Amino acid sequence: KQEVTQIPAALSVPEGENLVLNCSFTDSAIYNLQWFRQDPGKGLTSLLLIQSSQREQTSGRLNASLDKSSGRSTLYIAASQPGDSATYLCAVASNNAGNMLTFGGGTRLMVKP
Amino acid sequence: NAGVMQNPRHLVRRRGQEARLRCSPMKGHSHVYWYRQLPEEGLKFMVYLQKENIIDESGMPKERFSAEFPKEGPSILRIQQVVRGDSAAYFCASSGQHSGANVLTFGAGSRLTVL
């Protein structure tokens, strides 16, 4: 059974810092890994999707890496801004579950001006 | 394309009442997934449906919960005789095909509060 863990659970940083959010998963047989953003009381916004054959994906100030063999992914946020404050969720689509995702518990990020 | 539409966005029920949550997938999508997010917890898979078929309901509680995705109309998640522990955000997602390369698109969620 796939389990996804995110560390840290919460993070507070001053504006402008570069930061790294961590995600680990127990079963390396995955289709893909996604990073989502969730704002309080809102739905999920997909930020980056990494296919199992890829090592990283970039979008603007965000870069996500994937190391399947070690069961790890990191989300790197450059030059953080107060608008980045949200909960970041990592989710894995496993081979034996098709598109069904297993989510981590999330990292609550607060970027202070 | 309006995306995945969920309604109601907020629903308040008293203990013992029924809750019905609706999800209209993205146009052209025939696969629907329901996830539940309990307060201060991550999202947990509940059920995966295609038109008129339940493909995987391994995450559904054994009692009081049911889901359907009829040939016409939205997918419905039904909770009978609600209890306070059912208070959560229920998210629906849809995809166009059962493929690992595909991406789920999530709705904004329905937030159920049981008094």
Short mmCIF file of C-alpha atoms in Angstrom, two decimals:
data_model
loop_
_atom_site.label_atom_id
_atom_site.label_comp_id
_atom_site.label_asym_id
_atom_site.label_seq_id
_atom_site.Cartn_x
_atom_site.Cartn_y
_atom_site.Cartn_z
CA LYS A 1 0.00 0.00 0.00
CA GLN A 2 1.43 3.36 -1.08
CA GLU A 3 2.12 5.88 1.66
CA VAL A 4 3.12 9.47 1.02
CA THR A 5 4.79 11.67 3.63
CA GLN A 6 5.52 15.37 3.46
CA ILE A 7 8.05 17.20 5.55
CA PRO A 8 7.84 19.71 7.08
CA ALA A 9 4.17 19.86 8.01
CA ALA A 10 4.41 23.63 8.36
CA LEU A 11 6.93 26.24 7.33
CA SER A 12 7.17 29.97 7.93
CA VAL A 13 9.77 32.01 6.05
CA PRO A 14 10.44 35.67 5.30
CA GLU A 15 9.73 36.94 1.83
CA GLY A 16 12.49 36.37 -0.70
CA GLU A 17 13.84 33.11 0.67
CA ASN A 18 14.38 30.09 -1.51
CA LEU A 19 12.77 27.03 0.03
CA VAL A 20 12.43 23.29 -0.43
CA LEU A 21 9.43 21.12 0.36
CA ASN A 22 9.95 17.39 0.66
CA CYS A 23 7.79 14.45 -0.31
CA SER A 24 8.59 10.75 0.12
CA PHE A 25 6.69 7.69 -1.00
CA THR A 26 7.04 4.03 -0.08
CA ASP A 27 6.34 2.27 -3.40
CA SER A 28 8.58 3.35 -6.28
CA ALA A 29 6.25 1.81 -8.92
CA ILE A 30 4.48 5.01 -9.88
CA TYR A 31 2.90 6.49 -12.99
CA ASN A 32 3.50 10.08 -12.03
CA LEU A 33 3.82 12.50 -9.16
CA GLN A 34 2.00 15.80 -8.87
CA TRP A 35 2.40 18.85 -6.71
CA PHE A 36 -0.77 20.77 -5.91
CA ARG A 37 -1.47 24.03 -4.19
CA GLN A 38 -4.50 24.40 -1.93
CA ASP A 39 -5.62 27.76 -0.58
CA PRO A 40 -7.79 27.85 2.58
CA GLY A 41 -11.34 26.80 1.81
CA LYS A 42 -10.55 26.32 -1.86
CA GLY A 43 -9.93 23.49 -4.28
CA LEU A 44 -6.68 22.09 -5.60
CA THR A 45 -4.58 23.73 -8.28
CA SER A 46 -2.13 21.49 -10.09
CA LEU A 47 1.33 23.07 -10.13
CA LEU A 48 3.63 20.48 -11.67
CA LEU A 49 3.29 16.92 -12.95
CA ILE A 50 6.34 14.68 -13.28
CA GLN A 51 5.99 11.48 -15.25
CA SER A 52 7.79 8.43 -13.87
CA SER A 53 10.34 8.63 -16.70
CA GLN A 54 11.20 12.26 -15.95
CA ARG A 55 13.62 13.71 -13.40
CA GLU A 56 12.22 17.22 -13.03
CA GLN A 57 9.73 19.80 -14.20
CA THR A 58 9.89 23.58 -14.02
CA SER A 59 7.26 26.27 -14.10
CA GLY A 60 8.28 29.83 -13.37
CA ARG A 61 9.75 30.01 -9.86
CA LEU A 62 8.82 26.38 -9.17
CA ASN A 63 10.97 23.36 -9.83
CA ALA A 64 10.02 19.82 -8.88
CA SER A 65 12.40 16.88 -8.96
CA LEU A 66 11.73 13.17 -8.81
CA ASP A 67 14.01 10.37 -7.67
CA LYS A 68 11.94 7.24 -8.13
CA SER A 69 14.53 4.81 -6.85
CA SER A 70 14.78 6.54 -3.50
CA GLY A 71 11.08 7.40 -3.36
CA ARG A 72 11.57 11.14 -3.06
CA SER A 73 10.43 14.36 -4.66
CA THR A 74 11.24 17.94 -3.81
CA LEU A 75 9.45 21.14 -4.70
CA TYR A 76 11.78 24.11 -4.89
CA ILE A 77 10.29 27.59 -4.68
CA ALA A 78 12.63 30.41 -5.61
CA ALA A 79 12.36 33.93 -4.25
CA SER A 80 9.25 33.22 -2.19
CA GLN A 81 6.44 35.79 -2.06
CA PRO A 82 3.54 36.32 0.38
CA GLY A 83 1.22 35.13 -2.40
CA ASP A 84 2.90 31.72 -2.23
CA SER A 85 1.33 31.18 1.20
CA ALA A 86 -0.83 28.07 0.90
CA THR A 87 -0.79 24.34 1.58
CA TYR A 88 1.29 22.33 -0.86
CA LEU A 89 0.23 18.76 -1.49
CA CYS A 90 2.23 15.98 -3.09
CA ALA A 91 0.29 13.15 -4.74
CA VAL A 92 1.40 9.93 -6.37
CA ALA A 93 -0.40 7.88 -9.03
CA SER A 94 0.65 4.26 -8.52
CA ASN A 95 0.86 1.56 -11.18
CA ASN A 96 -1.70 -0.69 -9.60
CA ALA A 97 -4.16 2.16 -9.09
CA GLY A 98 -4.17 3.86 -12.48
CA ASN A 99 -5.08 7.47 -12.01
CA MET A 100 -6.09 7.17 -8.39
CA LEU A 101 -3.87 9.41 -6.31
CA THR A 102 -2.36 8.92 -2.88
CA PHE A 103 -1.83 12.27 -1.18
CA GLY A 104 0.62 13.36 1.44
CA GLY A 105 -0.57 15.34 4.43
CA GLY A 106 0.68 18.59 2.95
CA THR A 107 3.05 21.37 3.95
CA ARG A 108 1.45 24.59 5.19
CA LEU A 109 3.61 27.45 3.96
CA MET A 110 3.49 30.98 5.31
CA VAL A 111 5.62 33.60 3.59
CA LYS A 112 5.85 36.74 5.68
CA PRO A 113 6.29 40.15 4.04
CA ASN B 1 -14.81 24.52 -20.74
CA ALA B 2 -16.14 25.10 -17.26
CA GLY B 3 -13.92 22.53 -15.58
CA VAL B 4 -15.13 20.18 -12.88
CA MET B 5 -18.26 21.60 -11.26
CA GLN B 6 -19.30 20.62 -7.77
CA ASN B 7 -22.40 21.64 -5.91
CA PRO B 8 -23.35 22.60 -3.42
CA ARG B 9 -20.16 24.35 -2.36
CA HIS B 10 -21.33 24.36 1.24
CA LEU B 11 -23.89 22.09 2.83
CA VAL B 12 -25.11 22.03 6.43
CA ARG B 13 -26.98 19.03 7.75
CA ARG B 14 -28.20 17.89 11.15
CA ARG B 15 -27.26 14.47 12.45
CA GLY B 16 -29.40 11.77 10.86
CA GLN B 17 -30.19 13.71 7.69
CA GLU B 18 -29.01 12.83 4.20
CA ALA B 19 -26.37 14.68 2.21
CA ARG B 20 -26.14 14.60 -1.58
CA LEU B 21 -23.12 16.04 -3.30
CA ARG B 22 -23.00 16.45 -7.05
CA CYS B 23 -20.13 16.51 -9.50
CA SER B 24 -20.20 17.32 -13.20
CA PRO B 25 -16.91 16.27 -14.82
CA MET B 26 -15.08 18.27 -17.42
CA LYS B 27 -16.57 18.06 -20.88
CA GLY B 28 -15.37 14.91 -22.57
CA HIS B 29 -14.28 13.24 -19.32
CA SER B 30 -15.87 9.93 -18.46
CA HIS B 31 -13.92 9.02 -15.31
CA VAL B 32 -14.85 10.48 -11.94
CA TYR B 33 -13.06 10.19 -8.61
CA TRP B 34 -14.24 11.28 -5.16
CA TYR B 35 -11.82 12.22 -2.40
CA ARG B 36 -12.49 13.28 1.19
CA GLN B 37 -10.43 15.73 3.19
CA LEU B 38 -11.08 15.59 6.92
CA PRO B 39 -10.10 18.65 8.97
CA GLU B 40 -6.32 18.95 9.29
CA GLU B 41 -5.77 15.83 7.19
CA GLY B 42 -4.74 15.02 3.63
CA LEU B 43 -7.08 13.92 0.88
CA LYS B 44 -8.12 10.28 0.92
CA PHE B 45 -9.42 8.37 -2.08
CA MET B 46 -13.02 7.20 -1.75
CA VAL B 47 -14.34 5.88 -5.06
CA TYR B 48 -13.62 5.76 -8.80
CA LEU B 49 -16.50 5.59 -11.26
CA GLN B 50 -17.07 5.47 -14.98
CA LYS B 51 -20.45 5.99 -16.59
CA GLU B 52 -22.87 3.56 -14.92
CA ASN B 53 -20.04 1.59 -13.31
CA ILE B 54 -18.23 1.65 -9.99
CA ILE B 55 -14.64 0.71 -10.78
CA ASP B 56 -13.08 0.92 -7.32
CA GLU B 57 -14.82 1.76 -4.06
CA SER B 58 -12.07 0.58 -1.76
CA GLY B 59 -11.97 3.93 0.04
CA MET B 60 -15.68 4.17 0.75
CA PRO B 61 -16.92 3.59 4.30
CA LYS B 62 -18.84 0.33 4.39
CA GLU B 63 -22.09 1.89 5.60
CA ARG B 64 -24.15 4.99 4.81
CA PHE B 65 -22.01 6.07 1.82
CA SER B 66 -22.85 5.40 -1.81
CA ALA B 67 -21.87 6.85 -5.17
CA GLU B 68 -23.23 6.73 -8.67
CA PHE B 69 -22.41 8.13 -12.09
CA PRO B 70 -25.48 7.65 -14.28
CA LYS B 71 -25.52 7.63 -18.05
CA GLU B 72 -27.01 11.10 -17.98
CA GLY B 73 -26.33 13.76 -15.38
CA PRO B 74 -23.72 14.34 -12.70
CA SER B 75 -22.04 11.92 -10.38
CA ILE B 76 -23.68 11.83 -6.95
CA LEU B 77 -22.05 11.06 -3.61
CA ARG B 78 -24.76 10.23 -1.11
CA ILE B 79 -24.31 10.07 2.64
CA GLN B 80 -27.22 8.73 4.63
CA GLN B 81 -27.85 9.40 8.32
CA VAL B 82 -24.93 11.80 8.58
CA VAL B 83 -22.86 12.00 11.76
CA ARG B 84 -20.52 14.74 12.97
CA GLY B 85 -17.50 12.75 11.78
CA ASP B 86 -18.73 13.11 8.19
CA SER B 87 -17.95 16.85 8.33
CA ALA B 88 -15.26 17.30 5.71
CA ALA B 89 -14.49 18.70 2.29
CA TYR B 90 -15.44 16.32 -0.49
CA PHE B 91 -13.53 16.78 -3.72
CA CYS B 92 -14.41 15.40 -7.10
CA ALA B 93 -11.90 14.94 -9.92
CA SER B 94 -12.29 13.81 -13.49
CA SER B 95 -10.08 12.45 -16.24
CA GLY B 96 -10.50 11.61 -19.88
CA GLN B 97 -9.13 8.10 -19.90
CA HIS B 98 -7.67 5.51 -17.65
CA SER B 99 -4.02 6.15 -18.34
CA GLY B 100 -1.03 6.88 -16.25
CA ALA B 101 -0.19 9.80 -18.49
CA ASN B 102 -3.46 11.46 -17.74
CA VAL B 103 -4.00 14.20 -15.23
CA LEU B 104 -6.89 14.53 -12.81
CA THR B 105 -8.67 17.85 -12.76
CA PHE B 106 -10.19 18.69 -9.40
CA GLY B 107 -13.31 20.62 -8.57
CA ALA B 108 -13.46 23.28 -5.87
CA GLY B 109 -14.98 20.86 -3.39
CA SER B 110 -18.16 20.60 -1.36
CA ARG B 111 -17.83 21.37 2.31
CA LEU B 112 -20.21 19.41 4.50
CA THR B 113 -20.87 20.52 8.05
CA VAL B 114 -22.90 18.24 10.29
CA LEU B 115 -24.41 19.92 13.32
#
